[in-house]
Short mmCIF file of C-alpha atoms in Angstrom, two decimals:
data_model
loop_
_atom_site.label_atom_id
_atom_site.label_comp_id
_atom_site.label_asym_id
_atom_site.label_seq_id
_atom_site.Cartn_x
_atom_site.Cartn_y
_atom_site.Cartn_z
CA MET W 634 65.12 -5.34 -23.97
CA ARG W 635 62.53 -8.05 -23.38
CA TRP W 636 63.45 -11.74 -23.60
CA CYS W 637 61.26 -14.70 -24.56
CA LEU W 638 61.54 -18.45 -24.88
CA HIS W 639 62.65 -19.46 -28.36
CA LYS W 640 59.75 -20.86 -30.36
CA TRP W 641 60.31 -24.41 -31.53
CA GLY W 642 59.68 -25.07 -35.18
CA ARG W 643 59.49 -28.21 -37.27
CA ALA W 644 63.28 -28.48 -37.54
CA ASP W 645 63.57 -28.30 -33.75
CA ALA W 646 60.96 -31.03 -33.39
CA ILE W 647 62.89 -33.23 -35.81
CA LEU W 648 66.08 -32.85 -33.78
CA HIS W 649 64.20 -33.58 -30.55
CA LEU W 650 62.89 -36.81 -32.10
CA CYS W 651 66.47 -37.71 -33.04
CA THR W 652 67.54 -37.14 -29.45
CA LEU W 653 64.78 -39.34 -28.07
CA LEU W 654 65.73 -42.20 -30.41
CA TRP W 655 69.43 -41.75 -29.72
CA GLY W 656 68.71 -42.13 -26.03
CA THR W 657 67.82 -45.78 -26.53
CA GLN W 658 71.08 -46.85 -28.18
CA HIS W 659 73.36 -46.66 -25.12
CA ALA W 660 71.48 -49.35 -23.21
CA VAL W 661 71.29 -51.57 -26.32
CA ILE W 662 75.06 -51.40 -26.89
CA LYS W 663 75.82 -51.98 -23.21
CA TYR W 664 73.47 -54.99 -23.19
CA CYS W 665 75.24 -56.51 -26.20
CA ILE W 666 78.67 -56.06 -24.62
CA ALA W 667 77.47 -57.56 -21.33
CA LEU W 668 75.91 -60.49 -23.22
CA ASP W 669 79.23 -61.20 -24.94
CA GLU W 670 80.94 -61.40 -21.57
CA SER W 671 78.29 -63.75 -20.15
CA LEU W 672 78.36 -66.10 -23.16
CA ASP W 673 82.08 -66.72 -22.79
CA GLY W 674 82.96 -67.55 -19.21
CA SER W 675 86.70 -67.59 -19.88
CA PRO W 676 88.55 -64.27 -19.76
CA GLN W 677 88.94 -62.73 -23.19
CA HIS W 678 91.92 -60.86 -24.57
CA PRO W 679 91.17 -57.12 -24.22
CA THR W 680 91.78 -56.67 -27.94
CA ALA W 681 89.22 -59.39 -28.73
CA THR W 682 86.57 -57.60 -26.68
CA THR W 683 87.41 -54.36 -28.46
CA GLN W 684 87.09 -56.12 -31.81
CA ARG W 685 83.59 -57.33 -31.02
CA SER W 686 82.56 -53.86 -29.83
CA LEU W 687 83.82 -52.29 -33.06
CA ALA W 688 82.24 -55.11 -35.08
CA LEU W 689 78.90 -54.11 -33.56
CA VAL W 690 79.48 -50.53 -34.74
CA THR W 691 80.52 -51.75 -38.21
CA LEU W 692 77.45 -53.94 -38.67
CA ARG W 693 75.01 -51.26 -37.53
CA PHE W 694 76.44 -48.89 -40.10
CA GLY W 695 76.27 -51.69 -42.66
CA ILE W 696 72.50 -51.85 -42.21
CA ALA W 697 72.23 -48.07 -42.63
CA ALA W 698 74.51 -48.09 -45.69
CA VAL W 699 72.38 -50.69 -47.46
CA LEU W 700 69.11 -48.95 -46.56
CA PHE W 701 70.07 -45.46 -47.66
CA GLY W 702 72.25 -46.69 -50.50
CA LEU W 703 69.19 -48.29 -52.09
CA ALA W 704 67.20 -45.12 -51.48
CA ALA W 705 69.93 -42.98 -53.06
CA PHE W 706 70.19 -45.20 -56.13
CA GLY W 707 66.40 -45.30 -56.49
CA ALA W 708 66.33 -42.11 -58.54
CA SER W 709 68.23 -42.29 -61.83
CA GLY W 710 71.18 -39.97 -62.15
CA ARG W 711 71.00 -38.93 -58.54
CA ILE W 712 74.49 -39.99 -57.52
CA GLY W 713 76.10 -38.34 -60.53
CA SER W 714 74.70 -34.95 -59.55
CA SER W 715 75.59 -35.26 -55.87
CA ARG W 716 79.34 -34.82 -55.73
CA LYS W 717 79.03 -32.41 -52.81
CA SER W 718 76.85 -34.91 -50.98
CA LEU W 719 79.43 -37.65 -51.47
CA ILE W 720 82.24 -35.46 -50.15
CA ALA W 721 80.11 -34.40 -47.20
CA GLY W 722 79.18 -37.99 -46.38
CA ALA W 723 82.80 -39.12 -46.57
CA GLU W 724 84.00 -36.52 -44.06
CA LEU W 725 81.02 -37.01 -41.77
CA GLY W 726 81.72 -40.74 -41.84
CA LEU W 727 85.16 -40.13 -40.34
CA TRP W 728 83.71 -38.09 -37.50
CA SER W 729 80.81 -40.48 -36.98
CA PHE W 730 82.91 -43.65 -36.79
CA ALA W 731 85.30 -42.00 -34.36
CA GLY W 732 82.42 -41.02 -32.09
CA PHE W 733 80.52 -44.32 -32.17
CA GLY W 734 83.68 -46.44 -32.09
CA LEU W 735 85.20 -44.69 -29.09
CA GLN W 736 81.88 -44.87 -27.26
CA ALA W 737 81.58 -48.61 -27.90
CA VAL W 738 85.05 -49.15 -26.47
CA GLY W 739 84.19 -47.00 -23.47
CA LEU W 740 81.01 -48.97 -22.77
CA MET W 741 83.16 -52.03 -22.11
CA THR W 742 83.95 -50.63 -18.66
CA THR W 743 81.55 -47.76 -17.91
CA THR W 744 77.77 -47.66 -17.51
CA ALA W 745 75.28 -46.79 -20.24
CA SER W 746 73.91 -43.73 -18.43
CA ARG W 747 77.36 -42.33 -17.59
CA SER W 748 78.51 -42.98 -21.15
CA ALA W 749 75.59 -40.96 -22.46
CA PHE W 750 76.32 -38.02 -20.19
CA LEU W 751 80.03 -38.07 -21.03
CA LEU W 752 79.42 -38.48 -24.75
CA TYR W 753 77.32 -35.37 -24.80
CA LEU W 754 80.15 -33.26 -23.51
CA ASN W 755 79.94 -32.27 -27.18
CA VAL W 756 77.31 -29.79 -26.02
CA LYS W 757 80.07 -27.93 -24.18
CA LEU W 758 82.73 -28.52 -26.81
CA VAL W 759 80.79 -27.21 -29.82
CA PRO W 760 81.22 -23.49 -28.98
CA VAL W 761 84.96 -24.01 -28.44
CA LEU W 762 85.47 -26.08 -31.58
CA GLN W 763 83.44 -23.63 -33.65
CA ILE W 764 86.00 -20.95 -32.82
CA CYS W 765 88.84 -23.29 -33.84
CA ILE W 766 87.21 -24.70 -37.00
CA ASP W 767 84.90 -21.97 -38.35
CA GLY W 768 86.03 -18.89 -36.43
CA LYS W 769 82.47 -18.35 -35.13
CA VAL W 770 81.93 -16.97 -31.63
CA ALA W 771 78.78 -18.19 -29.89
CA PRO W 772 76.54 -15.74 -27.96
CA LEU W 773 76.91 -15.35 -24.20
CA ARG W 774 73.81 -17.41 -23.36
CA THR W 775 75.36 -20.38 -25.19
CA TRP W 776 78.44 -20.20 -22.97
CA VAL W 777 76.31 -19.88 -19.83
CA SER W 778 74.21 -22.89 -20.80
CA ALA W 779 77.38 -24.83 -21.62
CA ALA W 780 78.83 -24.01 -18.19
CA LEU W 781 75.66 -25.30 -16.53
CA ALA W 782 75.87 -28.47 -18.60
CA VAL W 783 79.53 -28.96 -17.62
CA ALA W 784 78.66 -28.63 -13.95
CA GLY W 785 75.80 -31.08 -14.36
CA THR W 786 77.98 -33.65 -16.10
CA CYS W 787 80.62 -33.40 -13.37
CA LEU W 788 77.99 -34.08 -10.71
CA ILE W 789 76.72 -37.12 -12.60
CA VAL W 790 80.17 -38.63 -13.20
CA ALA W 791 81.08 -38.22 -9.51
CA ASP W 792 77.73 -39.37 -8.09
CA GLY W 793 79.27 -42.53 -6.59
CA SER W 794 77.21 -45.09 -8.52
CA THR W 795 80.33 -46.43 -10.30
CA PRO W 796 84.00 -45.47 -9.70
CA PRO W 797 85.64 -43.48 -12.52
CA ASN W 798 87.44 -45.76 -15.00
CA SER W 799 89.17 -45.84 -18.39
CA GLY W 800 85.82 -46.17 -20.16
CA ASP W 801 84.98 -42.64 -19.02
CA LEU W 802 88.05 -41.33 -20.87
CA TRP W 803 87.10 -43.18 -24.07
CA CYS W 804 83.59 -41.70 -23.90
CA ALA W 805 85.02 -38.23 -23.31
CA ALA W 806 87.15 -38.68 -26.44
CA ALA W 807 84.01 -39.76 -28.28
CA ALA W 808 82.44 -36.46 -27.23
CA VAL W 809 85.18 -34.54 -29.05
CA ALA W 810 84.50 -36.50 -32.25
CA SER W 811 80.76 -36.04 -31.84
CA ALA W 812 81.18 -32.29 -31.44
CA GLY W 813 83.19 -32.21 -34.64
CA PHE W 814 80.43 -34.16 -36.39
CA ILE W 815 77.77 -31.66 -35.27
CA ILE W 816 79.78 -28.68 -36.48
CA ARG W 817 80.60 -30.21 -39.85
CA MET W 818 77.03 -31.43 -40.26
CA GLY W 819 75.86 -27.86 -39.72
CA HIS W 820 78.27 -26.73 -42.44
CA TYR W 821 77.21 -29.34 -44.99
CA ALA W 822 73.48 -29.41 -44.15
CA THR W 823 73.03 -25.82 -45.31
CA ASP W 824 75.05 -26.36 -48.50
CA THR W 825 74.01 -29.91 -49.49
CA ALA W 826 70.45 -30.78 -50.50
CA ASP W 827 70.61 -34.57 -50.78
CA ALA W 828 70.44 -35.86 -47.20
CA THR W 829 69.90 -39.44 -48.40
CA VAL W 830 73.19 -39.58 -50.30
CA VAL W 831 75.00 -37.94 -47.39
CA THR W 832 73.64 -40.55 -44.98
CA ALA W 833 74.43 -43.48 -47.28
CA THR W 834 77.98 -42.29 -47.91
CA CYS W 835 78.55 -41.58 -44.22
CA ALA W 836 77.43 -45.10 -43.30
CA ALA W 837 79.50 -46.71 -46.07
CA VAL W 838 82.65 -44.91 -44.90
CA CYS W 839 81.97 -46.11 -41.34
CA VAL W 840 81.68 -49.70 -42.59
CA VAL W 841 85.03 -49.48 -44.38
CA LEU W 842 86.69 -47.92 -41.35
CA GLY W 843 85.15 -50.49 -39.04
CA MET W 844 86.27 -53.49 -41.08
CA THR W 845 89.75 -51.99 -41.40
CA THR W 846 90.01 -51.36 -37.65
CA VAL W 847 88.84 -54.87 -36.76
CA HIS W 848 91.44 -56.30 -39.16
CA VAL W 849 94.24 -54.08 -37.81
CA LEU W 850 93.43 -55.25 -34.27
CA ALA W 851 93.52 -58.87 -35.47
CA VAL W 852 96.96 -58.24 -36.96
CA TRP W 853 98.06 -56.59 -33.75
CA ARG W 854 97.14 -59.71 -31.76
CA ARG W 855 99.32 -61.86 -34.01
CA GLN W 856 102.87 -60.90 -33.22
CA GLU W 857 104.17 -63.12 -36.03
CA CYS W 858 102.80 -60.56 -38.48
CA TRP W 859 105.78 -58.45 -37.63
CA GLY W 860 108.15 -61.31 -38.55
CA PRO W 861 109.74 -62.34 -41.85
CA ALA W 862 106.53 -63.83 -43.36
CA PRO W 863 103.68 -61.37 -42.76
CA ALA W 864 101.52 -62.38 -45.75
CA THR W 865 100.27 -65.65 -44.21
CA CYS W 866 99.55 -63.88 -40.95
CA HIS W 867 97.49 -61.21 -42.69
CA PHE W 868 95.36 -63.87 -44.36
CA ALA W 869 94.79 -65.51 -40.97
CA ALA W 870 93.96 -62.14 -39.42
CA ALA W 871 91.46 -61.43 -42.21
CA ALA W 872 89.77 -64.79 -41.57
CA GLN W 873 89.62 -64.01 -37.85
CA SER W 874 88.12 -60.58 -38.56
CA ALA W 875 85.45 -62.12 -40.77
CA GLU W 876 84.64 -64.67 -38.07
CA ILE W 877 84.25 -61.90 -35.49
CA LEU W 878 81.89 -59.96 -37.75
CA VAL W 879 79.81 -63.06 -38.48
CA SER W 880 79.60 -64.19 -34.84
CA THR W 881 78.73 -60.69 -33.66
CA GLY W 882 75.98 -60.44 -36.26
CA ARG W 883 74.65 -63.87 -35.28
CA ASP W 884 74.61 -63.15 -31.54
CA HIS W 885 73.07 -59.68 -31.79
CA THR W 886 70.91 -59.76 -34.91
CA LEU W 887 67.91 -57.87 -33.56
CA ALA W 888 70.02 -55.29 -31.77
CA ILE W 889 72.12 -54.62 -34.88
CA VAL W 890 69.04 -54.25 -37.08
CA TYR W 891 67.52 -51.77 -34.63
CA LEU W 892 70.77 -49.82 -34.20
CA GLY W 893 71.28 -49.70 -37.96
CA LEU W 894 67.76 -48.66 -38.92
CA VAL W 895 66.84 -46.24 -36.15
CA PRO W 896 69.67 -44.54 -34.17
CA THR W 897 72.14 -44.77 -37.07
CA GLY W 898 70.26 -44.50 -40.37
CA LEU W 899 67.02 -42.71 -39.57
CA CYS W 900 68.54 -40.33 -37.02
CA THR W 901 71.46 -39.35 -39.28
CA PHE W 902 68.96 -38.58 -42.04
CA LEU W 903 66.72 -36.55 -39.73
CA GLN W 904 69.76 -34.76 -38.32
CA ALA W 905 70.83 -33.72 -41.82
CA VAL W 906 67.32 -32.38 -42.48
CA GLY W 907 66.90 -30.63 -39.13
CA GLN W 908 70.28 -28.91 -39.11
CA ARG W 909 69.57 -27.17 -42.40
CA THR W 910 67.95 -24.38 -40.40
CA VAL W 911 69.06 -25.05 -36.80
CA PRO W 912 72.59 -23.74 -36.04
CA PRO W 913 75.11 -26.21 -34.56
CA GLU W 914 75.35 -24.51 -31.15
CA LYS W 915 71.57 -24.73 -30.70
CA ALA W 916 71.36 -28.26 -32.14
CA SER W 917 74.01 -29.49 -29.71
CA LEU W 918 71.94 -28.21 -26.78
CA ILE W 919 68.86 -30.04 -28.04
CA TYR W 920 71.02 -33.16 -28.21
CA ALA W 921 71.92 -32.62 -24.54
CA LEU W 922 68.58 -34.23 -23.64
CA ASP W 923 69.98 -37.55 -24.90
CA PRO W 924 71.62 -38.48 -21.55
CA LEU W 925 68.36 -37.94 -19.69
CA TYR W 926 66.54 -40.28 -22.07
CA ALA W 927 69.44 -42.72 -21.87
CA ALA W 928 69.38 -42.73 -18.07
CA ILE W 929 65.65 -43.47 -18.07
CA VAL W 930 66.04 -46.33 -20.56
CA ALA W 931 69.05 -47.75 -18.68
CA TYR W 932 67.11 -47.64 -15.43
CA PHE W 933 64.20 -49.71 -16.78
CA THR W 934 66.24 -52.11 -18.96
CA LEU W 935 69.60 -52.52 -17.20
CA GLY W 936 68.75 -51.55 -13.63
CA GLU W 937 71.27 -48.69 -13.60
CA ARG W 938 70.59 -46.02 -11.02
CA LEU W 939 71.56 -42.41 -10.42
CA TYR W 940 71.86 -41.04 -6.89
CA LEU W 941 70.60 -37.63 -5.75
CA GLN W 942 73.79 -35.97 -6.98
CA GLY W 943 73.21 -37.46 -10.42
CA PHE W 944 69.65 -36.13 -10.58
CA LEU W 945 70.90 -32.68 -9.57
CA GLY W 946 73.37 -32.88 -12.43
CA GLY W 947 70.58 -33.75 -14.83
CA ALA W 948 68.61 -30.75 -13.58
CA LEU W 949 71.56 -28.46 -14.33
CA ILE W 950 71.75 -29.83 -17.88
CA VAL W 951 68.05 -29.12 -18.42
CA ALA W 952 68.59 -25.63 -17.01
CA GLY W 953 71.35 -25.11 -19.55
CA ILE W 954 69.00 -26.06 -22.37
CA LEU W 955 66.37 -23.60 -21.14
CA VAL W 956 68.94 -20.80 -20.90
CA SER W 957 70.00 -21.40 -24.50
CA SER W 958 66.36 -21.26 -25.62
CA TRP W 959 65.79 -17.73 -24.29
CA GLN W 960 66.47 -14.97 -26.77
CA PRO W 961 65.86 -11.22 -26.95
CA VAL W 962 62.72 -9.98 -28.69
CA PRO W 963 63.65 -7.53 -31.49
CA PRO W 964 62.36 -3.95 -31.00
CA THR W 965 60.30 -4.21 -34.21
CA VAL W 966 58.44 -7.21 -32.82
CA GLN W 967 57.84 -5.44 -29.51
CA ALA W 968 56.44 -2.40 -31.33
CA LYS W 969 54.16 -4.59 -33.43
CA GLU W 970 52.88 -6.36 -30.31
CA SER W 971 52.20 -2.99 -28.63
CA ARG W 972 50.17 -1.78 -31.61
CA THR W 973 48.19 -5.03 -31.61
CA LEU W 974 47.36 -4.72 -27.91
CA SER W 975 46.34 -1.07 -28.31
CA LEU W 976 43.82 -2.07 -30.94
#
């Protein structure tokens, strides 16, 4: 049986554009976190730093929620006929906030390029999770490409540029959530037509989860909330949460607008459109290019470098993508090509 390189269609091109735009977000988030540390010379409580990281995630989704919420409400009666889209957006919001939130926490201690490579362990996790969630078994070439990507990621993480730290574990956990998002997006994208409503609902759920998490962390910092008079403490914690959201928005206005409009809103919309026809296991391998783009952006903007071992790891990831793109040519197509050549 003859094999050929899978032909990319419009849906593939859409997902590749998503990946390119996603590759810019890691350096932007890392820059914002580093800027917070430089603005305040005194050591911050670890929970306070986590709050500001999650506030950044909350605000970026707030921009996307407003943008796509207005678009969804633009057509009369659209929301009323999109119950499936609302349910899909609500579940995808849970997966999305988990992925972005855990990554933001991880970027407090790890580098932007390493975070990107670790986050896209989802490429390797999708085939495994598909068996657990949907009962689908991926073809052999998907497993081979995933193994190459695993080997490449291991080389990058251990390249010696930065010692392994707790941020790597947070980013690995984000990869699990991201893999779940890809699989569930593949399920809903083929069954739900209204990508705008899905995106708006997903972003709105992330905003609610983000505000709730920031508030819970504020309560956690105030031990008196566990005493006999918790009501006053909760009011104070709510005020502190609001102040964190406002100060984060003030300090990182341009970054939040960009993150909300492009990597969050636009890319989620394009992802919903592209995965209507691209299966999750193939989509996840297209997304594996994200770390390569992220490493390039981090190199030029943050001065982060990869050593030779890291570049070899990147080459293995690209090899995994190429392996997944090769597929057998059906006998009917081969026969048709033979008849054409004979003429």
